[in-house]
Every structure is written in structure tokens, then in C-alpha cells.
Amino acid sequence: MQFMLLFSRQGKLRLQKWYVPLSDKEKKKITRELVQTVLARKPKMCSFLEWRDLKVVYKRYASLYFCCAVEVQDNELITLEIIHRYVELLDKYFGSVCELDIIFNFEKAYFILDEFLLGGEAQETSKKNVLKAIEQADLLQEVRHKTLRRLKLYSRIGREM
Amino acid sequence: MSDVVEKTLTALPSLLSLDSQPGSAKLSSTSKLGALIRGITELTSKHEEEKLIQRELASLKDQVSSPNTSMRQMKEAMVRAIYCEMLGYEASFSYIHAIKLAQQGSILDKRVGYLAVTLFLNENHEFVLTCYDYKHIIPIIIYCVYDTCNTPLVEEKLNHPKEIIRRKAVLALYKFYLIAPNQVQHIHNRFRKALCDKDPGVMFASLHIYLQMIKGYKDLTASFVTILKQVVSGKLPMDFNYHSVPAPWLQIQLLRILSILGKNDQSTSEIMYDVLDESLKRAEINHNITYAILYECVKCIYTIYPKTDLLEKAAKCIGNFVLSSKINLKYLGLKALTYVVQQDPKLALQHQMTIIECLDHPDVIIKRETLELLFRITNAQNITVIVEKMLEFLHQSKDDHTTIDLVGKVAEIAEKYPLQTMNTVFSLGGDMIQPDIPNSFLKLLSEGFESEEENKKLRLFAVDSYILLLEGETRNLPQRFLQVISWVLGEYSHLRNDLDPARVMTLLTKLLEMRQTSSETKTWVLMAMTKLCSGEASVSIARSVCEDLSSSMDTVQRQRAHELLLLSQDRALRSQLLPLCSDPEPLEVDSSLSFLDAFVSEALAAGAAPYKPPHQRQEELAQQKALSLEPYELSLPINMSSSCVTGRQSPTLMSVSSGLSGDSAELSHKGGSTTLKLEGVKRVWGREGYLSKKEPVEEVAQAEIPSPLSSPNQHTGASGTSSNTHPPIPTPEPEQEKQQLASSLFVGLGSQSSLCLVRADIYALHVAVFQYSLSVIRPVVHFEVMGMLSYQSSHKSHEVEFTYKLPLTNFIRPFTVSTEQYGAMWLAFSNDTKQNLNLVTDGQDSLTDTLNVLKGKLNLHIVEIIGMEGIVACRLAQDQPCLLHCHIHAGTLAVWLRSPVPDLPDSLLYHCQRALEGT
């Protein structure tokens, strides 16, 4: 995989991970062009794009677009599943993930991604193992984060009431 | 699951803006990052955001460089720095602190530090290069898997008791391998150990490496097959299942490895047939992940040494993909079909209806994949249709990458089936194609391929097919194509022994008589005739043609006809000048023109001005400040198009010899006598006619017509592709910059007026002519054409802007109507204006005189004059008339103009006024 981008329906970048060395200028240019291209596509169109000399695989989950660039010979469907697995991981970790979780805890989202993909290759495909690794790291962290999650839970309950 | 996500995700963006929501408020107020994010969402403009971030960055800078900042605060600051960078603002001051954090802090702090480093830096970043010497970077780099040095440290980790560490170490080595394969050569046995690791995760990681260097490991085939068998039959722990499919990533990786191993290797392939069969069978669940495996499986089956029953199963699989209603699967089906169709074209036949449907698919990605597929099945029969489809797509394509790719493909087809492709390109692309395409095609024909036999076949085929074409309906063939046809017939019809030259001549004469044939084409035809005319019948045809043309208005045609006449009578001279193409030696061009010496000295003796070398002329020109294009421009007739362009030197539109510069000494020499002219003809019109073109092209300065007329993206299209994607005549498509000028002034509505932008090269005194069609959309008094001329002088490039005013009168044509028609139209038109104008003369005929002046100056048509009243008509394009009603009233001419086009009456009135004032 060459890079992964997460951006909102408004075109705001939420997460970026580059597995190939590119200058900041190039990254910005690619991001801008790709976000435009993907946002312009209609929902019924296929999730793959031939873009420059790369293959772009994207999928929309609610208000977020997950977008991966892979080499032309790579398997598009499995890339789509990589995206899906990542969403599953986020979902499991945050407990019904939403865009806000990713905005406010983007470093966590990065940690999860790093446990799942290393250097652009899937390193751990077992959901349980990825989460175990992240939770181990979290145990070390003080309660701050737990409080956060509890707060979020309260807020949800509050909304339902 | 995804439903749940979607529900939550849709519910939540609204929270972002609503501070009253308890969740978001508490969530964000807990940290500085939260405050920052919240601050940004509240802003309305990009400018405010920039201000806020700059403030944030300034405070971050203070914080990270302060010695009192704790590790924890530092960690928090790093997260904010990452956020700022994600928004596109540079926080380079934090890079070094990120590295420090990764090096010094607690494990958690380190982690954030690592994250920041991986996000901020990459192996090419100059910052990394400057830190190269520092030992403390190494652990970071290992974590980031981004560098080349120090494998021993990672090697150690390969024996770590924890599988997660071993796995990371293997992946790190994989990255090393990608960057510097030689560095890890000594530890290949370690990879093998990793492959046999008891943890499947580590084994999986090692597959990445094997995929890269598998060629040397044929002996491992059996092991890979065994692993795949185990995976497929579900022997791995449940953890590895993904939607109840066992370890799909692992399966796909193994299938890829197997396909590389089995390629062109029967015995290796035989080992894997069973397991592939098993994989196909097992993948039954209706889920994306199974399709992913199936697709990989199919690819593998078609890559390795073929086995019939597996191929059949794979073909069925592809069929399911192609016919699927899911668009992603359809795409993959097309892709798989593209992959296999070379081996098995019949497969495409089965799905031809689907393929045709996909050609018109609304998703451009599907369309393109279909074209790719068609490209692979191109053959002599279907080539015309396929090229047609590709060109169609090209016309619509806006993306440069696609265009380049497709043009490349068309060119590739053209190499395989030169004649068919080019014929299609010519007849479809028509006069839109770039002028160098026919040239290079002719070059291909004349220089040909390796084998002489092939060449002859190709040329014969060309002659035959063109004769056939000319015998049919020729009226719709584009001019460029006609030019190519005449050249080919002139050059090669002698190859066909049973073909009577007189027959070809008759066919060519037909072209001359056709009204549509442009004068440029006619000169090509005449040249071909000159080459052909042998035998009595031909000579008599030639004679009658010459008689017709000897009174032609076009001097070039007259010249050609004259040459034809002379050469048809003098057979010896003709064969000397225009040798048959059997002569393999390239013509030598005497660039010093030494054969002119005698003539020059004679002329000098007679008092002619001595020759000045180009640079001297250029200096003089510069001194006279004569760089402006004014003289050229003004001397050019508004519709100069082809008549001037068909210079004798070169049959192309692009370069014309110095014909336009009156003060060139060589020109007057050349024009000196008929014999010399014929010399010139020989040099240029031999087989290597384009030689003369090459020379000027190298020297011709870069000239471009800038912004208003050619928008930048059009330019990239042209330079990248040299195909017919960049038509020389701008079409009325709405494009930004071009639109600025064009929309207010012109749009291509097919008016006959055209504007030539001259490109002049001072060095070589070559002139290139660009031709643009301009039509009026909204009339004004004057149209301003802007352009930029860039040229090279003594290795410096200059740019000169120029503007040129075109009065409306250039676009006015007489409009012939009857009085009745005039009356009907008069009532229908809504835009009108009235004014009293001066009369030219007094007395009885003042009306007639005045109208005649208007007629002469403005190109109007006088419909009728009755007594003191006259009606006059003109038009812009076919359907944009303007009617004038004039009558004498109190010593002045009262004019009443009406037109369906707003502004036309007013603008025209201005010109009428001017025309009458001038006399």
C-alpha cells in the first residue's frame, strides 16, 4: 500500500498515513486531487479508481471516506477488506466509532492502524490480537483515557434519556 | 456491524457544531487538543483558521523548547503538532523534539514520539539525512521501518520470545530488503526460519519477503502448497478468520507466490493443481473476501502452466464476476477477462454483449477497463471499431494520465496494424489531427520496417486500399487523408505492375475537380500526378489538367501545373528529378547551396544586394525594432489558410520557407529561373520530403499562443500526446480562460473567417502559421485578439505580447435575399437602431452612391433601391442577418437597422458611420 487517507464528506482530512517517501508538497497535491476526485464520484459507481499510475480503493462509511492507494497489480477487493477491517477495529475499540472519535483521538486511530498495517502491509489480521496490543498499551496509560470513554458513555446515555 | 457504525456516524457530525451537547463539550474541553479542534470548527473562514493555527504553533514552539515542559506535556504538544501538520501547516520545529520524545520518555511517551516521527519524517526527508550519524535514531527507525542501516539489531529481535516482536522484526527486514536487497542477503536462512515459525502471524509476515524474492526458492513450492492446504481446510486458529473465511490475507499472499512459482513451469505447476481446485471449491460464501480469493485464484490458474479442467472452472468464475450486478465485481471481472483474454480470446466472445454494455457504462472507470480489454483483443478485423471507440473516449477524456495512456495504446495498435489504424485515425480524426501525424505515417511507409518484403506488402496494400477508396465516394474524406492518399499513390502505385498510371491519374483528376478539395490538397494531388505521368494516356490527362489550372488564381497551383506540364513532356528530366522509390539511397541535401554560386555572382554583378547571414539580419532587425509582428500580420490576408501554407519546401502546414520575408536575398535567388525551381522541387519532393521539415523544426523557436486562445490544460494535452486530442481549431467547449475571451467575443459557430497567428523565427527565417477559426457570439465594434510570441535569440528566450484589433467588418458577409424575404424578416427581428448619416454626394444619385460606398467598404448586399429608399442586407454567420433600411431625409441618410442579434445593429452602425466619414 502506498498511502491511506481518511477524509470527511466536506473534504477535511482526518487521518493520513504515507508508506512511500514523498515531499510535503506532493502529499498536499495528491490529497487535494484525490479528495476532489473521490468526492465527485456517485454512490453507485465502483469503489476503484485508476488514478495516475496507482489504483485507488475507497469506501464511504457514514460521513467518512476511507481511501487507500495500492499498486496496480494489487488485489482491489482485499484492499477494500483492509479498509473494512480497520473500521471494525476502530468500532470495536471506540465502541460504535464516529467521526468525532477519530478527530479527538486521532493518535489512537493511528496506533490502531500501526498495529494493523506495518510499512503498508497487513501485519496482524486477527482482530483480537490487534486490540490486545492496543489495550496492553492502554493499560500503561493512566486513567485519563478511561475517564474520557466513561464521559462519552454518559453523554450517550444522556442523549437517549 | 457496519450498519451500527453508519447509524452512529451519521448521528454525530452534528455534534461538532453543537456545543450544547454535553458529550462533545466535555470531550473536547478535557485537553488542549480538544480546545484547538473546537476552536477550528467554530471558525468560518480559511483566513481565521490560518491565524488561529499560527498562534497555536507559536505557543507550541515556546512550550516544546522550554526546559520546564514535562514529558507528558511534551506528548500532548506533539499530538497538537501532528494535528496542525494534518491541516497543512508546517511544524518543523517539533521534529527534533519528536525524536527526543521517542528516545527519552516512558513507553507511552515514546509511542507518541514514534508516531510523530513517522508522520513528520520519511527516509528522504533532509532532516533524517542530517541525523544519520546519531545512534539514537536507530531504534526509532526500526520501529518506523524506514531505513536501511543496522540489520544486526533487527536480526536479534527475530529470536525474541514474543511473537509480536518477531513479526515486527520480520516486517522490518522486509522493508530493508525492498530498500537494499544486498544488505540482507546473508540472512536468507533467517527468513526460512521465520517461515517455519510456530506463530502463523510471523509466518505470514515472512511471506511478504518471499513474494519479492521467490524465484530462487522453487524448492519451497511444496511447503507453500502444504501451508495453503492447511489454511484452506481451516487448520489455523479461529482468530485468523475473517467473516468466517480462514486467513484470507494469507491465502491471497500464498496464491500470488504460487502463481510466480508455477509460471512457465509444468512440473512445479502440477504440484499446485489440487490445492487450487480446493481453493476454488471452498470459496463459496457470498462475501467480498471470497471474491477476492477467487479472483487471485483465477489469476493464478491462468498464470501457471495450464490445466484444462481448472481453466474451465476459472472461466466460469470470471463469467460470474462479469455478469454480477455488483459493480465492483463487474470491474474485477473485466480486469480478469483482460488478463486472460490473450490466452483465450473465446472467453471474450462469450461475454460480448456484456462488454458492449460496459462500453456505454456511466462509470468512466468501467468504460476504460472495457477499452483495455478491447485493446487486448484487437485484430485486423475489429481494429476499425476498436480504434474508433478509443478515439471517442479520448475526445471525452479530461484526465491527462488517461489520455497519455490511451494514446500510447492507439499508437501500439498502429504499429501492429499500421494501415488500418491510420486509415481509421485519418478518416475519423479528419482535419482535427495534428499535422505531424500524417507526416510520421508517411515516414513509416517510406522508411518501412526491417524486411523489404513486409514493406512492399504494406505499400501494395496501401495502394490497393486507396485506389478502392478513391473509386468510391470521396466527398467526405478529410483533406489530410486525401493528401496522404495522393502521396502514397504518387510514390508507390508503380509497385502494382498491372495498374495503369492513367487510371490513377483519372482518379486523382476527380479530386482536383471536387469543390471541397482545398488548394493545399490540390498541390499534393498535382505533385502525385507529376510523379505518375508516364505513358501517352497519362500525358494527355496531365495536359488537360494543366490547361485547366494554368489560369488558376492560386499561384502555387499554377506553378505546380506548370511543372507537371514540363515534366510530363521531358521524361528523362522527370526520372532524374523524381526517381522511383526503388532507389534506396537517401537524398543528399547540399546545405551550402553551392550549386547556386554561379547564379549568385551573376546576380551580384548585376547589382543585387549581398547575402546577409541570419544573425546579421536579426541584429539589424532588432536595431530597427522590427521585432513586432505588425508587417507580417498586416500583410496577411484574413483567410490565408492553406494557399500560403503550401510552400514548395514542405508539404506540411507547420513550416513554410522564408516566403513571407521580402528582403531575403536567397529568396530572390530562388525565384530566379524555372530550372532552379525544379532543383528545389527535387530536393524536397523526393522520398524524404520531410527531411526539409526536420531541419526547420529543430531551429524554429518555441512559439506559443498564450492564455486566451489556448488554455494550459490544452497545452499539456498537446505536448504529452501529439495526437488528435488537441485540435488546432478551438471548438466551442466551455473552458475557463479561453472562455474569458471567447465567451465575450467568439464562439465556434462555423464562420468562415479565420485568424492567422504568425509565429516567426528570426534565426532561420521560418514562419509557422497557426490557424484559428473565430466566430462572433456577441458583436462589438472591435474584437481584440491577444497573443504571446516567444522566441529564442542567442540562447535567451524572449516573450513579446501582441494584440491585434479585428474590426467587426471582417466578419460581415453580404446576404443575398429577395425583397419579399427581406420584408418577412424585417418584421421578425427585434433589435433595432436608427440614425441619420452623412451622404457621400449631393444630387440625384446620392442614395445609390452612398449605398455603393457602404457596399464596397462593408461588404453589404444591396437588395433593392426604389427612389429615395433602399434596402440592404448583410449577415455574420449563416443565421445571423442584419437588415438595413435607408432613405434620404432632409439631406441626410436615415438608416434603420434591424437584426435578431443584440448589439449587432449598433456595432454595424458605427462602421457605417466610419465608412461614410472617411470619404
mmCIF file of C-alpha atoms in Angstrom, chain A residues 1 6 9-10 12-24 27-28 41-55 58-64 66 71-89 91-92 95-108 110-112 114-130 132-142 144 148-149 151-152 154-156 158-159, chain B residues 1-2 4-13 15-16 21-24 26-28 30-31 33-35 37-38 40-41 49 72 75-76 78-80 82-83 85-90 95 107-108 111-112 115 118-125 143-146 162-164 167-168 171-172 174-175 178 199 201 204-205 208 239-243 247-250 252-253 256 287-289 291-293 295-296 299 321 327-329 331-332 335 361-366 368-369 372 399 401-402:
data_model
loop_
_atom_site.group_PDB
_atom_site.id
_atom_site.type_symbol
_atom_site.label_atom_id
_atom_site.label_comp_id
_atom_site.label_asym_id
_atom_site.label_seq_id
_atom_site.Cartn_x
_atom_site.Cartn_y
_atom_site.Cartn_z
ATOM 1 C CA MET A 1 0.000 0.000 0.000
ATOM 2 C CA LEU A 6 -9.379 9.473 5.810
ATOM 3 C CA ARG A 9 -17.653 14.446 3.202
ATOM 4 C CA GLN A 10 -16.680 18.109 3.319
ATOM 5 C CA LYS A 12 -11.491 17.731 5.507
ATOM 6 C CA LEU A 13 -8.556 15.453 6.090
ATOM 7 C CA ARG A 14 -8.916 13.378 9.245
ATOM 8 C CA LEU A 15 -6.023 10.986 9.050
ATOM 9 C CA GLN A 16 -3.146 10.394 6.675
ATOM 10 C CA LYS A 17 -0.593 7.680 6.569
ATOM 11 C CA TRP A 18 2.074 7.568 3.890
ATOM 12 C CA TYR A 19 4.069 4.457 3.242
ATOM 13 C CA VAL A 20 6.127 5.943 0.437
ATOM 14 C CA PRO A 21 8.511 8.831 0.849
ATOM 15 C CA LEU A 22 7.003 11.953 -0.675
ATOM 16 C CA SER A 23 7.622 15.608 -0.103
ATOM 17 C CA ASP A 24 5.031 17.627 1.773
ATOM 18 C CA LYS A 27 1.422 14.935 -0.408
ATOM 19 C CA LYS A 28 -0.709 18.034 -0.360
ATOM 20 C CA ARG A 41 -17.980 10.131 -7.732
ATOM 21 C CA LYS A 42 -21.533 8.950 -7.423
ATOM 22 C CA PRO A 43 -22.616 6.339 -4.875
ATOM 23 C CA LYS A 44 -23.449 3.670 -7.467
ATOM 24 C CA MET A 45 -20.033 3.815 -9.078
ATOM 25 C CA CYS A 46 -17.386 1.252 -8.357
ATOM 26 C CA SER A 47 -15.013 1.648 -5.440
ATOM 27 C CA PHE A 48 -11.894 1.540 -7.547
ATOM 28 C CA LEU A 49 -10.186 4.266 -9.439
ATOM 29 C CA GLU A 50 -7.325 4.215 -11.823
ATOM 30 C CA TRP A 51 -5.602 7.336 -10.769
ATOM 31 C CA ARG A 52 -2.279 8.372 -12.221
ATOM 32 C CA ASP A 53 -0.264 5.165 -12.117
ATOM 33 C CA LEU A 54 -1.947 3.918 -8.974
ATOM 34 C CA LYS A 55 -5.073 2.116 -8.088
ATOM 35 C CA TYR A 58 -12.144 3.896 -1.444
ATOM 36 C CA LYS A 59 -15.205 3.341 0.647
ATOM 37 C CA ARG A 60 -17.542 5.619 2.456
ATOM 38 C CA TYR A 61 -18.622 4.889 5.983
ATOM 39 C CA ALA A 62 -21.256 7.415 7.035
ATOM 40 C CA SER A 63 -19.593 10.797 6.832
ATOM 41 C CA LEU A 64 -16.054 9.487 6.432
ATOM 42 C CA PHE A 66 -11.530 5.773 3.714
ATOM 43 C CA GLU A 71 -0.095 -0.733 -6.740
ATOM 44 C CA VAL A 72 -1.832 -1.642 -9.966
ATOM 45 C CA GLN A 73 -1.200 -5.368 -9.575
ATOM 46 C CA ASP A 74 -2.652 -5.480 -6.069
ATOM 47 C CA ASN A 75 -5.950 -7.099 -5.310
ATOM 48 C CA GLU A 76 -8.615 -4.414 -5.055
ATOM 49 C CA LEU A 77 -11.115 -6.474 -3.128
ATOM 50 C CA ILE A 78 -8.719 -7.394 -0.387
ATOM 51 C CA THR A 79 -7.790 -3.730 -0.059
ATOM 52 C CA LEU A 80 -11.451 -2.980 0.390
ATOM 53 C CA GLU A 81 -11.478 -5.563 3.149
ATOM 54 C CA ILE A 82 -8.433 -3.972 4.751
ATOM 55 C CA ILE A 83 -10.418 -0.766 4.988
ATOM 56 C CA HIS A 84 -13.335 -2.667 6.398
ATOM 57 C CA ARG A 85 -11.207 -4.458 8.935
ATOM 58 C CA TYR A 86 -9.754 -1.148 10.042
ATOM 59 C CA VAL A 87 -13.240 0.239 10.516
ATOM 60 C CA GLU A 88 -14.150 -2.853 12.506
ATOM 61 C CA LEU A 89 -11.122 -2.353 14.703
ATOM 62 C CA ASP A 91 -15.518 0.347 16.001
ATOM 63 C CA LYS A 92 -14.564 -2.282 18.485
ATOM 64 C CA GLY A 95 -17.400 1.195 20.808
ATOM 65 C CA SER A 96 -19.516 2.352 17.884
ATOM 66 C CA VAL A 97 -16.988 4.644 16.369
ATOM 67 C CA CYS A 98 -17.911 8.024 14.980
ATOM 68 C CA GLU A 99 -16.070 10.731 13.152
ATOM 69 C CA LEU A 100 -15.689 12.637 16.406
ATOM 70 C CA ASP A 101 -13.774 9.781 17.987
ATOM 71 C CA ILE A 102 -11.301 9.908 15.181
ATOM 72 C CA ILE A 103 -10.992 13.680 15.314
ATOM 73 C CA PHE A 104 -10.413 13.918 19.019
ATOM 74 C CA ASN A 105 -8.416 10.751 19.449
ATOM 75 C CA PHE A 106 -6.639 10.622 16.172
ATOM 76 C CA GLU A 107 -3.431 9.421 17.796
ATOM 77 C CA LYS A 108 -5.347 6.340 18.937
ATOM 78 C CA TYR A 110 -3.023 5.962 14.270
ATOM 79 C CA PHE A 111 -1.920 3.444 16.896
ATOM 80 C CA ILE A 112 -4.581 1.021 15.792
ATOM 81 C CA ASP A 114 0.032 0.901 13.030
ATOM 82 C CA GLU A 115 -0.772 -2.319 14.806
ATOM 83 C CA PHE A 116 -2.819 -3.485 11.856
ATOM 84 C CA LEU A 117 -0.658 -2.324 8.967
ATOM 85 C CA LEU A 118 3.088 -2.048 9.155
ATOM 86 C CA GLY A 119 5.021 -0.386 6.397
ATOM 87 C CA GLY A 120 1.960 -0.648 4.198
ATOM 88 C CA GLU A 121 1.449 -4.387 4.609
ATOM 89 C CA ALA A 122 -1.132 -6.115 6.729
ATOM 90 C CA GLN A 123 0.847 -7.367 9.703
ATOM 91 C CA GLU A 124 -1.852 -8.614 12.020
ATOM 92 C CA THR A 125 -5.137 -9.710 10.592
ATOM 93 C CA SER A 126 -6.610 -11.068 13.771
ATOM 94 C CA LYS A 127 -8.946 -8.508 15.269
ATOM 95 C CA LYS A 128 -8.416 -9.878 18.743
ATOM 96 C CA ASN A 129 -4.659 -9.582 18.549
ATOM 97 C CA VAL A 130 -4.666 -6.007 17.343
ATOM 98 C CA LYS A 132 -4.971 -6.864 22.631
ATOM 99 C CA ALA A 133 -1.856 -4.996 21.609
ATOM 100 C CA ILE A 134 -3.601 -1.657 21.853
ATOM 101 C CA GLU A 135 -5.213 -2.447 25.167
ATOM 102 C CA GLN A 136 -1.933 -3.539 26.642
ATOM 103 C CA ALA A 137 -0.551 -0.171 25.727
ATOM 104 C CA ASP A 138 -3.589 1.500 27.156
ATOM 105 C CA LEU A 139 -3.209 -0.290 30.481
ATOM 106 C CA LEU A 140 0.014 1.546 30.892
ATOM 107 C CA GLN A 141 -1.663 4.805 30.395
ATOM 108 C CA GLU A 142 -3.284 6.389 33.349
ATOM 109 C CA ARG A 144 -7.254 9.737 31.688
ATOM 110 C CA LEU A 148 -12.845 10.048 28.613
ATOM 111 C CA ARG A 149 -14.584 6.940 27.489
ATOM 112 C CA LEU A 151 -17.739 10.507 29.797
ATOM 113 C CA LYS A 152 -18.628 9.565 26.317
ATOM 114 C CA TYR A 154 -22.577 9.121 29.938
ATOM 115 C CA SER A 155 -23.193 11.502 27.148
ATOM 116 C CA ARG A 156 -24.736 8.763 25.083
ATOM 117 C CA GLY A 158 -27.839 11.339 28.452
ATOM 118 C CA ARG A 159 -28.926 11.644 24.859
ATOM 119 C CA MET B 1 -21.661 -4.197 12.171
ATOM 120 C CA SER B 2 -21.273 -1.555 9.551
ATOM 121 C CA VAL B 4 -24.270 0.248 13.563
ATOM 122 C CA VAL B 5 -21.277 2.308 12.583
ATOM 123 C CA GLU B 6 -23.197 4.092 9.938
ATOM 124 C CA LYS B 7 -26.013 4.936 12.279
ATOM 125 C CA THR B 8 -23.735 6.349 14.880
ATOM 126 C CA LEU B 9 -21.571 8.120 12.385
ATOM 127 C CA THR B 10 -24.499 9.822 10.723
ATOM 128 C CA ALA B 11 -25.826 10.931 14.047
ATOM 129 C CA LEU B 12 -22.654 12.525 15.197
ATOM 130 C CA PRO B 13 -21.265 15.089 12.791
ATOM 131 C CA LEU B 15 -22.353 17.288 17.387
ATOM 132 C CA LEU B 16 -19.335 19.046 16.027
ATOM 133 C CA GLN B 21 -24.244 18.736 23.522
ATOM 134 C CA PRO B 22 -22.793 17.567 26.795
ATOM 135 C CA GLY B 23 -20.720 14.844 25.177
ATOM 136 C CA SER B 24 -18.795 16.912 22.771
ATOM 137 C CA LYS B 26 -16.807 17.518 27.864
ATOM 138 C CA LEU B 27 -14.898 15.503 25.373
ATOM 139 C CA SER B 28 -13.179 18.481 23.929
ATOM 140 C CA THR B 30 -10.545 17.900 28.575
ATOM 141 C CA SER B 31 -7.486 18.706 26.556
ATOM 142 C CA LEU B 33 -6.152 19.487 21.576
ATOM 143 C CA GLY B 34 -9.876 19.459 22.194
ATOM 144 C CA ALA B 35 -9.859 23.188 22.629
ATOM 145 C CA ILE B 37 -10.225 21.388 17.433
ATOM 146 C CA ARG B 38 -13.249 23.088 18.826
ATOM 147 C CA ILE B 40 -11.244 25.479 14.475
ATOM 148 C CA THR B 41 -14.729 24.153 13.939
ATOM 149 C CA GLU B 49 -8.123 29.326 10.650
ATOM 150 C CA ARG B 72 3.575 14.402 29.481
ATOM 151 C CA LYS B 75 3.466 14.316 24.452
ATOM 152 C CA GLU B 76 0.369 16.430 24.411
ATOM 153 C CA MET B 78 3.299 16.562 19.879
ATOM 154 C CA VAL B 79 -0.273 15.470 19.301
ATOM 155 C CA ARG B 80 -1.246 19.042 18.632
ATOM 156 C CA ILE B 82 0.586 16.417 14.372
ATOM 157 C CA TYR B 83 -2.857 17.890 14.110
ATOM 158 C CA GLU B 85 0.537 19.330 10.181
ATOM 159 C CA MET B 86 -2.507 17.369 9.123
ATOM 160 C CA LEU B 87 -4.304 20.618 8.466
ATOM 161 C CA GLY B 88 -1.460 21.539 6.170
ATOM 162 C CA TYR B 89 0.631 23.825 8.390
ATOM 163 C CA GLU B 90 4.296 23.183 8.909
ATOM 164 C CA TYR B 95 10.639 17.331 14.572
ATOM 165 C CA ILE B 107 6.905 3.764 26.910
ATOM 166 C CA LEU B 108 3.722 5.675 26.276
ATOM 167 C CA ARG B 111 4.962 5.798 21.387
ATOM 168 C CA VAL B 112 3.605 9.231 20.666
ATOM 169 C CA LEU B 115 4.111 8.253 15.837
ATOM 170 C CA THR B 118 6.729 8.540 11.323
ATOM 171 C CA LEU B 119 4.197 11.166 10.405
ATOM 172 C CA PHE B 120 6.620 14.055 10.172
ATOM 173 C CA LEU B 121 9.566 12.425 8.504
ATOM 174 C CA ASN B 122 10.363 9.946 5.812
ATOM 175 C CA GLU B 123 13.562 8.426 4.607
ATOM 176 C CA ASN B 124 14.066 11.135 2.021
ATOM 177 C CA HIS B 125 13.482 13.975 4.394
ATOM 178 C CA TYR B 143 10.055 0.996 14.659
ATOM 179 C CA CYS B 144 9.184 3.124 11.716
ATOM 180 C CA VAL B 145 10.595 0.569 9.333
ATOM 181 C CA TYR B 146 12.030 3.306 7.296
ATOM 182 C CA LYS B 162 7.262 -12.662 21.904
ATOM 183 C CA GLU B 163 5.707 -13.395 18.541
ATOM 184 C CA ILE B 164 4.556 -9.816 18.068
ATOM 185 C CA ARG B 167 6.645 -10.425 13.467
ATOM 186 C CA LYS B 168 7.640 -6.784 13.504
ATOM 187 C CA LEU B 171 8.470 -6.941 8.509
ATOM 188 C CA ALA B 172 11.334 -4.585 9.247
ATOM 189 C CA TYR B 174 11.203 -6.997 4.518
ATOM 190 C CA LYS B 175 11.386 -3.233 4.302
ATOM 191 C CA LEU B 178 12.903 -3.549 -0.529
ATOM 192 C CA ASP B 199 3.202 -18.472 15.120
ATOM 193 C CA GLY B 201 1.473 -14.362 12.149
ATOM 194 C CA PHE B 204 2.528 -14.608 7.281
ATOM 195 C CA ALA B 205 4.954 -11.730 7.705
ATOM 196 C CA HIS B 208 5.991 -10.640 2.105
ATOM 197 C CA ASP B 239 -8.532 -15.691 15.388
ATOM 198 C CA PHE B 240 -7.358 -15.608 11.837
ATOM 199 C CA ASN B 241 -10.796 -15.989 10.409
ATOM 200 C CA TYR B 242 -12.275 -13.019 8.723
ATOM 201 C CA HIS B 243 -16.024 -13.218 8.299
ATOM 202 C CA ALA B 247 -6.983 -16.178 6.915
ATOM 203 C CA PRO B 248 -7.852 -14.562 3.589
ATOM 204 C CA TRP B 249 -4.790 -12.325 3.545
ATOM 205 C CA LEU B 250 -2.589 -15.332 3.993
ATOM 206 C CA ILE B 252 -4.023 -14.391 -1.222
ATOM 207 C CA GLN B 253 -0.372 -13.958 -0.448
ATOM 208 C CA ARG B 256 0.446 -14.908 -5.505
ATOM 209 C CA HIS B 287 -18.840 -12.156 0.546
ATOM 210 C CA ASN B 288 -16.292 -9.756 -0.868
ATOM 211 C CA ILE B 289 -13.471 -11.582 0.788
ATOM 212 C CA TYR B 291 -14.378 -12.968 -4.286
ATOM 213 C CA ALA B 292 -11.003 -11.509 -3.518
ATOM 214 C CA ILE B 293 -9.629 -15.010 -3.073
ATOM 215 C CA TYR B 295 -10.009 -13.505 -8.247
ATOM 216 C CA GLU B 296 -6.499 -14.259 -7.094
ATOM 217 C CA LYS B 299 -5.289 -15.190 -11.961
ATOM 218 C CA PHE B 321 -17.855 -11.829 -11.990
ATOM 219 C CA ILE B 327 -20.257 -3.008 -9.875
ATOM 220 C CA ASN B 328 -17.017 -3.795 -8.066
ATOM 221 C CA LEU B 329 -17.229 -7.407 -9.124
ATOM 222 C CA TYR B 331 -14.938 -4.314 -12.732
ATOM 223 C CA LEU B 332 -12.817 -7.153 -11.438
ATOM 224 C CA LYS B 335 -9.995 -6.948 -15.337
ATOM 225 C CA HIS B 361 -21.422 2.365 -18.779
ATOM 226 C CA PRO B 362 -21.943 5.636 -16.915
ATOM 227 C CA ASP B 363 -18.916 4.961 -14.748
ATOM 228 C CA VAL B 364 -15.871 6.047 -16.669
ATOM 229 C CA ILE B 365 -13.683 3.558 -14.808
ATOM 230 C CA ILE B 366 -15.698 0.649 -16.143
ATOM 231 C CA ARG B 368 -11.851 2.421 -19.514
ATOM 232 C CA GLU B 369 -11.343 -1.100 -18.298
ATOM 233 C CA GLU B 372 -8.351 -2.001 -22.100
ATOM 234 C CA ASP B 399 -7.622 13.433 -17.434
ATOM 235 C CA HIS B 401 -2.943 10.426 -17.433
ATOM 236 C CA THR B 402 -5.743 8.584 -19.169
#
